[in-house]
CSV table of C-alpha atoms in Angstrom, one decimal:
chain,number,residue,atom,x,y,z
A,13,UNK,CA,-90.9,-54.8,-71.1
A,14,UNK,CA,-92.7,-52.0,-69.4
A,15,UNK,CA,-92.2,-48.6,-71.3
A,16,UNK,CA,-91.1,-46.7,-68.2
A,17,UNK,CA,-88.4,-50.1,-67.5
A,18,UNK,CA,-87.1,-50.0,-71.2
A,19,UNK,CA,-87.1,-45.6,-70.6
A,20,UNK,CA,-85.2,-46.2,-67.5
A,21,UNK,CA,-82.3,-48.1,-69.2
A,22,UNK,CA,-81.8,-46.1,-72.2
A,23,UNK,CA,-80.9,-43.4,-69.9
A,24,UNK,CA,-78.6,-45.4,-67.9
A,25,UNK,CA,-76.6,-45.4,-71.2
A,26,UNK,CA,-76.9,-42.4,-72.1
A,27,UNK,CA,-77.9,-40.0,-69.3
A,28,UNK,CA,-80.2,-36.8,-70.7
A,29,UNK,CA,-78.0,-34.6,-68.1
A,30,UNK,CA,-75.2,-34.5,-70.8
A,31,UNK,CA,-77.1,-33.5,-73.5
A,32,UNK,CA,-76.2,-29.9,-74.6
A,33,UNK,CA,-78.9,-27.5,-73.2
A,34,UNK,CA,-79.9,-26.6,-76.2
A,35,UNK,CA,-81.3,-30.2,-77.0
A,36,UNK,CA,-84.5,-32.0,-76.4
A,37,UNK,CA,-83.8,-35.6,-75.6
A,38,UNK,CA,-85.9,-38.2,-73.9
A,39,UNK,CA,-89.1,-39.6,-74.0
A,40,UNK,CA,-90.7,-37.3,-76.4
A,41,UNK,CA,-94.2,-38.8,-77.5
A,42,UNK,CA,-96.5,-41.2,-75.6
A,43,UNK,CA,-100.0,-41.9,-75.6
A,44,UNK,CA,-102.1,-42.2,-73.0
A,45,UNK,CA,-102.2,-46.1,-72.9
A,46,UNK,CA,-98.3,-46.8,-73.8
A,47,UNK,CA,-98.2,-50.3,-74.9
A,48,UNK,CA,-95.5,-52.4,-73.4
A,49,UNK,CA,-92.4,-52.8,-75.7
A,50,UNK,CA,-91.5,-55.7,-77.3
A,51,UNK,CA,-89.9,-54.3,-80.8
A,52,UNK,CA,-87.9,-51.2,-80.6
A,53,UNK,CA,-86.5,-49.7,-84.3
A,54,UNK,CA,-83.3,-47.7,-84.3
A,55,UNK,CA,-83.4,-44.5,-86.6
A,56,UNK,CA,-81.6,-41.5,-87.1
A,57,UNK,CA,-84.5,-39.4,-88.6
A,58,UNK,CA,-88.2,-40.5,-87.9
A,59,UNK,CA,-89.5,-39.8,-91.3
A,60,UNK,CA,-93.1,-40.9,-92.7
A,61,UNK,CA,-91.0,-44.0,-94.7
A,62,UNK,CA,-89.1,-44.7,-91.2
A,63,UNK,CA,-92.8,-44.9,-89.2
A,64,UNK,CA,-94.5,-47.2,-91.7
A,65,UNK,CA,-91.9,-49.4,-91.3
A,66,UNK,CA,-92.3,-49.4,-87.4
A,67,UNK,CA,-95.7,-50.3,-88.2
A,68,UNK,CA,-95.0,-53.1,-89.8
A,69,UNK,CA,-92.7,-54.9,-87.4
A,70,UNK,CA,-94.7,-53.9,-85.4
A,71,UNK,CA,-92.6,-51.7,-82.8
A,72,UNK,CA,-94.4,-50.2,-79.8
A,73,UNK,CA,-90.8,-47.6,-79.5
A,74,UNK,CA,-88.9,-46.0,-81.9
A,75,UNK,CA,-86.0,-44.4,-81.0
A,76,UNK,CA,-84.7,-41.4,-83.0
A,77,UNK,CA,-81.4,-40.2,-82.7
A,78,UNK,CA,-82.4,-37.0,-84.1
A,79,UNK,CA,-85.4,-35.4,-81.8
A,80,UNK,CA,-88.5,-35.3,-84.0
A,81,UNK,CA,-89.6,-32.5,-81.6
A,82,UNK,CA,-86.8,-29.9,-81.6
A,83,UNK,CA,-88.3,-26.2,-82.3
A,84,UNK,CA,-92.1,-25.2,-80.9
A,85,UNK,CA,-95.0,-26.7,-82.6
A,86,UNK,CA,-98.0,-24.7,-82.9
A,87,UNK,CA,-100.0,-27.7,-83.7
A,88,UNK,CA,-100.4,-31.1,-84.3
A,89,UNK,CA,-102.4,-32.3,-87.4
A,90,UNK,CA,-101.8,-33.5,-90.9
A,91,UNK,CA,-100.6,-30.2,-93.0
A,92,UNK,CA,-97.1,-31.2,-92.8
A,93,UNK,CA,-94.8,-34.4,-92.9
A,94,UNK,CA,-93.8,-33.5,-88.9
A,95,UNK,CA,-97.3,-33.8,-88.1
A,96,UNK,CA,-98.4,-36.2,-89.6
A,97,UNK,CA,-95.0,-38.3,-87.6
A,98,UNK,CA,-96.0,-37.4,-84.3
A,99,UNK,CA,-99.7,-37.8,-84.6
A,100,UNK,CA,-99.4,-41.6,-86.7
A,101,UNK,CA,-96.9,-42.5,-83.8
A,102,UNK,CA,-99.7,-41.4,-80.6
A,103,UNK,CA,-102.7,-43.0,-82.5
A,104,UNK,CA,-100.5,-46.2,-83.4
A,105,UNK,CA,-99.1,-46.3,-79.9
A,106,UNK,CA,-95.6,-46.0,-80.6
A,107,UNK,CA,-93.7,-44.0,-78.2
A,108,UNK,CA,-90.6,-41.9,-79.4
A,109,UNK,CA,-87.6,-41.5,-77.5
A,110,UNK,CA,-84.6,-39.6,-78.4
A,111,UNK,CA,-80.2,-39.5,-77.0
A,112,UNK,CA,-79.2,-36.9,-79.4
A,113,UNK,CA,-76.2,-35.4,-78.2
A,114,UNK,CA,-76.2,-37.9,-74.6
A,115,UNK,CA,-75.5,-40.3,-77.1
A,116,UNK,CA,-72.5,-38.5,-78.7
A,117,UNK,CA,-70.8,-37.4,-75.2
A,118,UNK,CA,-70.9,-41.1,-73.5
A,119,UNK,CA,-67.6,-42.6,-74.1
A,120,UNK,CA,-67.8,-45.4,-76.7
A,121,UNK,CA,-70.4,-43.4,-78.1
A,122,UNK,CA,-71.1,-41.6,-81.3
A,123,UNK,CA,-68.3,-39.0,-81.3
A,124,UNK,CA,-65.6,-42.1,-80.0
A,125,UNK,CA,-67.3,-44.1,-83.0
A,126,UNK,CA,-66.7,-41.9,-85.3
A,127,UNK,CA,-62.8,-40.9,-84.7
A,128,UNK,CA,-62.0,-44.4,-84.9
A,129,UNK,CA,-61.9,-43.8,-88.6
A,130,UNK,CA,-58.8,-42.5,-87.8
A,131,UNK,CA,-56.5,-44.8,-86.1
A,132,UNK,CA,-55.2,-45.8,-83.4
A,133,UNK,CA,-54.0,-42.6,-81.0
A,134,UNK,CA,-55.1,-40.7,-78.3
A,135,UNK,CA,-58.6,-39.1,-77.9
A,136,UNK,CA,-60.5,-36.6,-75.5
A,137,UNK,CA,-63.9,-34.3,-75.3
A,138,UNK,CA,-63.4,-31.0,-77.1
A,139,UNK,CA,-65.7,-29.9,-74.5
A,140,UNK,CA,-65.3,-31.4,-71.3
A,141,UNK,CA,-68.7,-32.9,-69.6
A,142,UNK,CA,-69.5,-32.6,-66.0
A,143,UNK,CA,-71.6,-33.6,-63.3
A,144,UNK,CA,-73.5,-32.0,-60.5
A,145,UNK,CA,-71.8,-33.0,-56.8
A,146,UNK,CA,-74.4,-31.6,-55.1
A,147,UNK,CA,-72.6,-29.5,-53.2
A,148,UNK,CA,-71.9,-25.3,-53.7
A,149,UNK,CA,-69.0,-23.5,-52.9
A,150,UNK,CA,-69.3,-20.6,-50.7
A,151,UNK,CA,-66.3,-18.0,-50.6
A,152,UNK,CA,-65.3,-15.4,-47.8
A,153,UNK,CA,-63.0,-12.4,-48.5
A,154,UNK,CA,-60.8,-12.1,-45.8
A,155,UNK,CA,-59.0,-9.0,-44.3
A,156,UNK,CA,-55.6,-9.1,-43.0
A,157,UNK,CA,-55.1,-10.4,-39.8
A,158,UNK,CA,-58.3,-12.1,-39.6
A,159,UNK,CA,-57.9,-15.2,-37.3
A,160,UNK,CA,-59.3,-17.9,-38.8
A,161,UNK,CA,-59.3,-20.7,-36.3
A,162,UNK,CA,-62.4,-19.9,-34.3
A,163,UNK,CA,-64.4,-19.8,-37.3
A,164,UNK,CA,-62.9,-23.0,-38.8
A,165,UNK,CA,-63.3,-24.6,-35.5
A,166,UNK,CA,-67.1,-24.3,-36.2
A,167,UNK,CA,-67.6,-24.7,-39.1
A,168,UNK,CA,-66.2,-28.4,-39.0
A,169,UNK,CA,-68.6,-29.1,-36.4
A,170,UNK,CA,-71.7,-29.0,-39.3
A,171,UNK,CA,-72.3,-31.8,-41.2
A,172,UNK,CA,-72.0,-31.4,-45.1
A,173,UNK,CA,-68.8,-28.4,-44.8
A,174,UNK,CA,-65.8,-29.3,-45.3
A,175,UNK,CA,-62.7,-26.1,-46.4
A,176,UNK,CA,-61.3,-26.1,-49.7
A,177,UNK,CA,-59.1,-23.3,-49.2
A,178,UNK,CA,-57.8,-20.2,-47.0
A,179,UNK,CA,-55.5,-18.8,-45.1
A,180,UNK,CA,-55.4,-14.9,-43.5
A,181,UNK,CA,-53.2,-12.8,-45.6
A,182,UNK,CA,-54.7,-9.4,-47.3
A,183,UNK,CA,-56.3,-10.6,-50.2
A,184,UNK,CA,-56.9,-13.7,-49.9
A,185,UNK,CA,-60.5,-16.2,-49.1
A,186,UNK,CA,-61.8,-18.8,-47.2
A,187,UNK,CA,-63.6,-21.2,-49.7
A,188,UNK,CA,-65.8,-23.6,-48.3
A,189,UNK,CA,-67.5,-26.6,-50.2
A,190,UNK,CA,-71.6,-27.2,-48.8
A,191,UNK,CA,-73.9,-30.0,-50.0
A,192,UNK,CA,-77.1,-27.8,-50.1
A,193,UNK,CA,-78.5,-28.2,-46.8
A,194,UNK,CA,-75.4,-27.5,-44.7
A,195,UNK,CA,-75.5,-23.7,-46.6
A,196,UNK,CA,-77.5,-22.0,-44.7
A,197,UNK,CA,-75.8,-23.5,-41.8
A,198,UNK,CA,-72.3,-22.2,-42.5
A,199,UNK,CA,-74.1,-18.9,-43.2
A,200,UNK,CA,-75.3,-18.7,-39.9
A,201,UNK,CA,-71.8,-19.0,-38.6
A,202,UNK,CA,-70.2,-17.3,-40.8
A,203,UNK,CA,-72.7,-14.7,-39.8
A,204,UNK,CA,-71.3,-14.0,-36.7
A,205,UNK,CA,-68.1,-12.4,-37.8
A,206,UNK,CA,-68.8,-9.0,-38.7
A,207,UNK,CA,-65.3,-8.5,-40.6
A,208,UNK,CA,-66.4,-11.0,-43.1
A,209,UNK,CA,-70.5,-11.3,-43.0
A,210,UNK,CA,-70.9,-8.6,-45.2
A,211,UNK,CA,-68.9,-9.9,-48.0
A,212,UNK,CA,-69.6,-13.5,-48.4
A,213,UNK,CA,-70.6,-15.1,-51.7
A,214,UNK,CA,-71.9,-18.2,-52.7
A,215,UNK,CA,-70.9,-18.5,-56.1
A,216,UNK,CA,-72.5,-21.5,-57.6
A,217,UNK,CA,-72.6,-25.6,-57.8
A,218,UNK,CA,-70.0,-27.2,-57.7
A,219,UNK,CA,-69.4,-29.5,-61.2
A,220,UNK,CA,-66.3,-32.4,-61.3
A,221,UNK,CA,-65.0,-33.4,-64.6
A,222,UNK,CA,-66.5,-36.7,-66.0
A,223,UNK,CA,-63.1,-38.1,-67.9
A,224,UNK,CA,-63.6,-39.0,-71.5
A,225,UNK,CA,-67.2,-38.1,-71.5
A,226,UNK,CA,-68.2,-34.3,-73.7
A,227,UNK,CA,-69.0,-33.0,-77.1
A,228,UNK,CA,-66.5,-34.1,-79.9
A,229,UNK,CA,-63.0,-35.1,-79.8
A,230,UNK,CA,-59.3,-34.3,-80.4
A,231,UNK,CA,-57.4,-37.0,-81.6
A,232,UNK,CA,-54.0,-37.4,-81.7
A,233,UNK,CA,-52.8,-40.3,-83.9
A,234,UNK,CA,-50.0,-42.9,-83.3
A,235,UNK,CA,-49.9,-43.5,-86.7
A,236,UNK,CA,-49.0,-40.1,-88.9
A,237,UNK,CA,-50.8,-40.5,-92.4
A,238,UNK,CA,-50.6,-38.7,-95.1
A,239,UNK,CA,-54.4,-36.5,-95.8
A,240,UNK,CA,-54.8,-38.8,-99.1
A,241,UNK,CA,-54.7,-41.9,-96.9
A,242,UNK,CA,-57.0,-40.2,-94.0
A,243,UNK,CA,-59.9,-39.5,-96.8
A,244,UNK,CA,-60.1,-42.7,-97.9
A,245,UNK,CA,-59.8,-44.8,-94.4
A,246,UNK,CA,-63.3,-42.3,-94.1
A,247,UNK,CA,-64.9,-43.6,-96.4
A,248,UNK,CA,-64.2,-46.7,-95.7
A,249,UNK,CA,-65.7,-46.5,-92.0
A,250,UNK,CA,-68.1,-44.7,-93.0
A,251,UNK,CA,-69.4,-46.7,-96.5
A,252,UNK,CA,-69.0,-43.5,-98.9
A,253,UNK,CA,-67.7,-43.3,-102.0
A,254,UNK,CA,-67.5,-39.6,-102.1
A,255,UNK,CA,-66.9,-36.6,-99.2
A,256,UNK,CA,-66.4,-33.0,-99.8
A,257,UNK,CA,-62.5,-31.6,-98.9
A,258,UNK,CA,-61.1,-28.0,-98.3
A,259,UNK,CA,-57.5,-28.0,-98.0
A,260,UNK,CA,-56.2,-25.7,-95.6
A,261,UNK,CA,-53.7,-23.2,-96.6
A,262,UNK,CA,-50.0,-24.4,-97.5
A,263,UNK,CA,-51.8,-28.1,-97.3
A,264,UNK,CA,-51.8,-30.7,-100.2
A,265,UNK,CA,-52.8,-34.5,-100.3
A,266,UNK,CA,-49.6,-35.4,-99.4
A,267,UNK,CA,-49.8,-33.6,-96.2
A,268,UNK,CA,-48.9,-35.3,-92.9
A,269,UNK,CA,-52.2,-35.5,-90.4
A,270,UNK,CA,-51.0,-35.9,-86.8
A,271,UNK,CA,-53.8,-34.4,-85.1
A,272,UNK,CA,-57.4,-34.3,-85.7
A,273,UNK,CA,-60.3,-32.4,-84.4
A,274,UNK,CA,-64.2,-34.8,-85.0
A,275,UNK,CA,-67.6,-33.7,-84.6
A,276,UNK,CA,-70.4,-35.9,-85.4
A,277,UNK,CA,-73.0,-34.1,-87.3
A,278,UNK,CA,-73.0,-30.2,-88.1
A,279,UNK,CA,-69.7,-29.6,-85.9
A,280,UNK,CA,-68.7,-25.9,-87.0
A,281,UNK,CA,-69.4,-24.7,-83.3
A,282,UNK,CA,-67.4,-26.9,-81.5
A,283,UNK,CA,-64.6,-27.6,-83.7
A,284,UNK,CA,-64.2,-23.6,-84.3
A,285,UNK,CA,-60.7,-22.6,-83.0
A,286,UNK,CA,-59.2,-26.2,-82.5
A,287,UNK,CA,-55.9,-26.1,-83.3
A,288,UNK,CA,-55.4,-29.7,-85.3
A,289,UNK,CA,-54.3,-30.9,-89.3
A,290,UNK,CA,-57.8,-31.8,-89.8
A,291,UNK,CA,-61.8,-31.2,-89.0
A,292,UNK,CA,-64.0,-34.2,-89.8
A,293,UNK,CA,-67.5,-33.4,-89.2
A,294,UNK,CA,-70.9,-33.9,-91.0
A,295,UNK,CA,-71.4,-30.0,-92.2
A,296,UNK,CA,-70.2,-26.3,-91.4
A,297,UNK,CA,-71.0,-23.1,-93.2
A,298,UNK,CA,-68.8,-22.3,-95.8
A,299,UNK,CA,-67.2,-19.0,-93.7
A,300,UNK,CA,-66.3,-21.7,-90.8
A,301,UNK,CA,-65.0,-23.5,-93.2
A,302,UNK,CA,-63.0,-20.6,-94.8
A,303,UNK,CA,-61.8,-20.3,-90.9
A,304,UNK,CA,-60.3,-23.2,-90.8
A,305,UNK,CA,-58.6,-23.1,-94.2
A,306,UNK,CA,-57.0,-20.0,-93.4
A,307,UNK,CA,-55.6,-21.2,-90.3
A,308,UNK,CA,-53.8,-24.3,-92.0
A,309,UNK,CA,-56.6,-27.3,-91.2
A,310,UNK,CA,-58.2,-28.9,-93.6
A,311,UNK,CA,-61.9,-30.2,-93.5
A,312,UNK,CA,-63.5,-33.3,-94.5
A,313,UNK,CA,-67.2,-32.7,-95.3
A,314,UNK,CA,-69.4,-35.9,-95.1
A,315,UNK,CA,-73.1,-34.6,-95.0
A,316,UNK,CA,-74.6,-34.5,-91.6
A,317,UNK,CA,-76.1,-37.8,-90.6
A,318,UNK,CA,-73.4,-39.8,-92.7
A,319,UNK,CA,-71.5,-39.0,-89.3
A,320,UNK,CA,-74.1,-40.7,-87.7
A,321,UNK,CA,-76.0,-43.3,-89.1
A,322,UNK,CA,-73.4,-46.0,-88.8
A,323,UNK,CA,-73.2,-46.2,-85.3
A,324,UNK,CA,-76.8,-47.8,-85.3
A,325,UNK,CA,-75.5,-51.5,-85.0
A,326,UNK,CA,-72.7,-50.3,-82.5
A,327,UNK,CA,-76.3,-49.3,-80.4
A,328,UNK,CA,-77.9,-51.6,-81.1
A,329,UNK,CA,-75.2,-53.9,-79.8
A,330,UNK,CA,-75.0,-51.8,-76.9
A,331,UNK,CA,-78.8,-51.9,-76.1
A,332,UNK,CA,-78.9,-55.9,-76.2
A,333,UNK,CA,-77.3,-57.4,-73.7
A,334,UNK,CA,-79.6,-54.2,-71.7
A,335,UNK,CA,-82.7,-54.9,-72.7
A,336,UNK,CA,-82.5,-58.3,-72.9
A,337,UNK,CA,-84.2,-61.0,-74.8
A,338,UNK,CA,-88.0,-59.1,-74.2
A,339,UNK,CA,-87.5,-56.6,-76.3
A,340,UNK,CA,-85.9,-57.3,-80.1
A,341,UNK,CA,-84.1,-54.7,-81.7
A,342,UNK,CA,-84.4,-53.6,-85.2
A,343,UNK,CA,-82.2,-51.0,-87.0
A,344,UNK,CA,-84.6,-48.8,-89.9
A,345,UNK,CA,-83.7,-49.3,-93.3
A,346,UNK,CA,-85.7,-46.3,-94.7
A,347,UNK,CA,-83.5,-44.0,-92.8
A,348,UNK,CA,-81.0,-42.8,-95.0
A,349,UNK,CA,-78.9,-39.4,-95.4
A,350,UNK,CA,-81.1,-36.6,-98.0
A,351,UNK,CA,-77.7,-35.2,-99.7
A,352,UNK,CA,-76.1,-37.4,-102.0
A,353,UNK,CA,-73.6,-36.1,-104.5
A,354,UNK,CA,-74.4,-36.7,-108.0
């Protein structure tokens, strides 16, 4: 399949616009003559190990869940294992793409795939995703007494406005919602009213609420469990035989866990100030964890790509049926978590 087809689909399943901004996802590394893609190898870290093996397959696409490129790189040799990656991958051909957190927002995706550890029971975003309607909202402060109707009257007449909101008490706005071209169009009107020209604002795009799609989740559970019961159906989904546990304050083993907050990877940021019986993340620092202890939650520590790496087959599932039979899908085993407790 052509590299810019199989590029196309990946981000029908995982759009890059729901990546934190903070991210780099995408197609990260081509070279100039991409080879069409017949082998693709899932990874969560592209590693020196994790690109031999892509040679050997041989895959013309890796994709890493973890972007290889993340900070700045001054340059690209052979002085350091990072390097030595990226450059192997361009003179081999193999082209690097990376869903990083577009992969954990997507329902069914990594964050849904990892609270389902926990039970059945209800689940939604921690941080609520959103998408861009094309359209901005433009407000008008209005004085009292202001007759509305001639203005309204006008500005229905232009394609692309339509009101949200107003009426002409003191105080109160006119709020009108404008895909982008019909803006300066309602300005012009608007315009024409000197009680109000002077104190219009256009205050930004306009988002709508993507249900069930964001960073992490909160979990209710039907089933209450005790926190003993909870560790060890963890370790279970997740193949471990150990995970680091900070009881939160007045909390024992025996405690009930109704509600639980889950953040694939290193979750301190958005888990900080959930209110829940439980954290189950990858890693935080030890003073978000002292946070959450002293607030009554206790935290299940399972070493950051743990979190992760077993929702490899769930993608690759995913990816089949997408990709079709042109392009066979292989899941890396060299990739493996660096922490192990000993």
């Amino acid at each position: 399949m052509d590299l810019d087809e199989v590029v196309s689909r990946l981000e029908t399943l995982a759009p890059p616009s729901l990546a934190e901004s903070w991210d780099n996802v995408g197609l990260l590394a081509v070279s100039s003559v991409p080879s069409a893609v017949r082998s693709l190898l899932l990874t969560v870290d592209l590693t020196e190990g994790v690109l031999r093996e892509a040679m050997k397959i041989p895959a013309q696409m890796i994709l890493a869940y973890h972007p290889p490129i993340f900070r700045p790189l001054l340059r690209l040799g052979g002085s350091t294992w990072k390097e030595r990656v990226l450059t192997g991958a361009l003179e081999n051909r193999v082209a690097i793409y990376s869903p990083h957190t577009a992969l954990d927002a997507i329902p069914g995706g990594v964050n849904d795939w990892l609270a389902g550890c926990l039970g059945e029971g209800s689940r939604k975003p921690l941080s609520q995703s959103s998408w861009d309607t094309g359209r901005q909202r433009v407000d008008i402060p209005l004085p009292g007494g202001f007759d509305l109707k001639p203005m309204i009257a006008r500005l229905l007449e232009l394609q692309g406005v339509s009101i949200m909101s107003g009426s002409s008490s003191p105080g109160t706005r006119l709020s009108l919602s404008c895909h982008r071209s019909g803006v300066l169009e309602a300005l012009r009107v608007i315009n024409d009213y000197e009680e109000v020209r002077s104190s219009v604002e256009i205050v930004g795009l306009v988002k709508a609420p993507l249900p069930g799609t964001g960073m992490g989740r909160f979990c209710r559970l039907t089933n209450v469990s005790p926190l003993s019961e909870v560790v060890q159906m963890v370790k279970e989904h997740l193949g471990l035989k150990h995970v680091r546990l900070a009881l939160g304050t007045g909390r024992s083993l025996d405690s009930s866990v109704k509600t639980a907050a889950v953040c694939a990877g290193s979750g301190g940021s958005i888990l900080d100030g959930v209110e829940a019986d439980l954290y189950l993340t990858g890693e935080m620092s030890h003073h978000q964890v002292l946070d959450a202890v002293s607030r009554g939650t206790s935290v299940i520590l399972c070493e950051h790509s743990n979190t992760e790496r077993g929702f490899l087959p769930h993608l690759a599932a995913l990816l089949a049926p997408l990709l079709g039979p042109e392009v066979s899908i292989h899941i890396s085993t060299e990739d493996s978590e660096p922490i192990s407790i000993v």
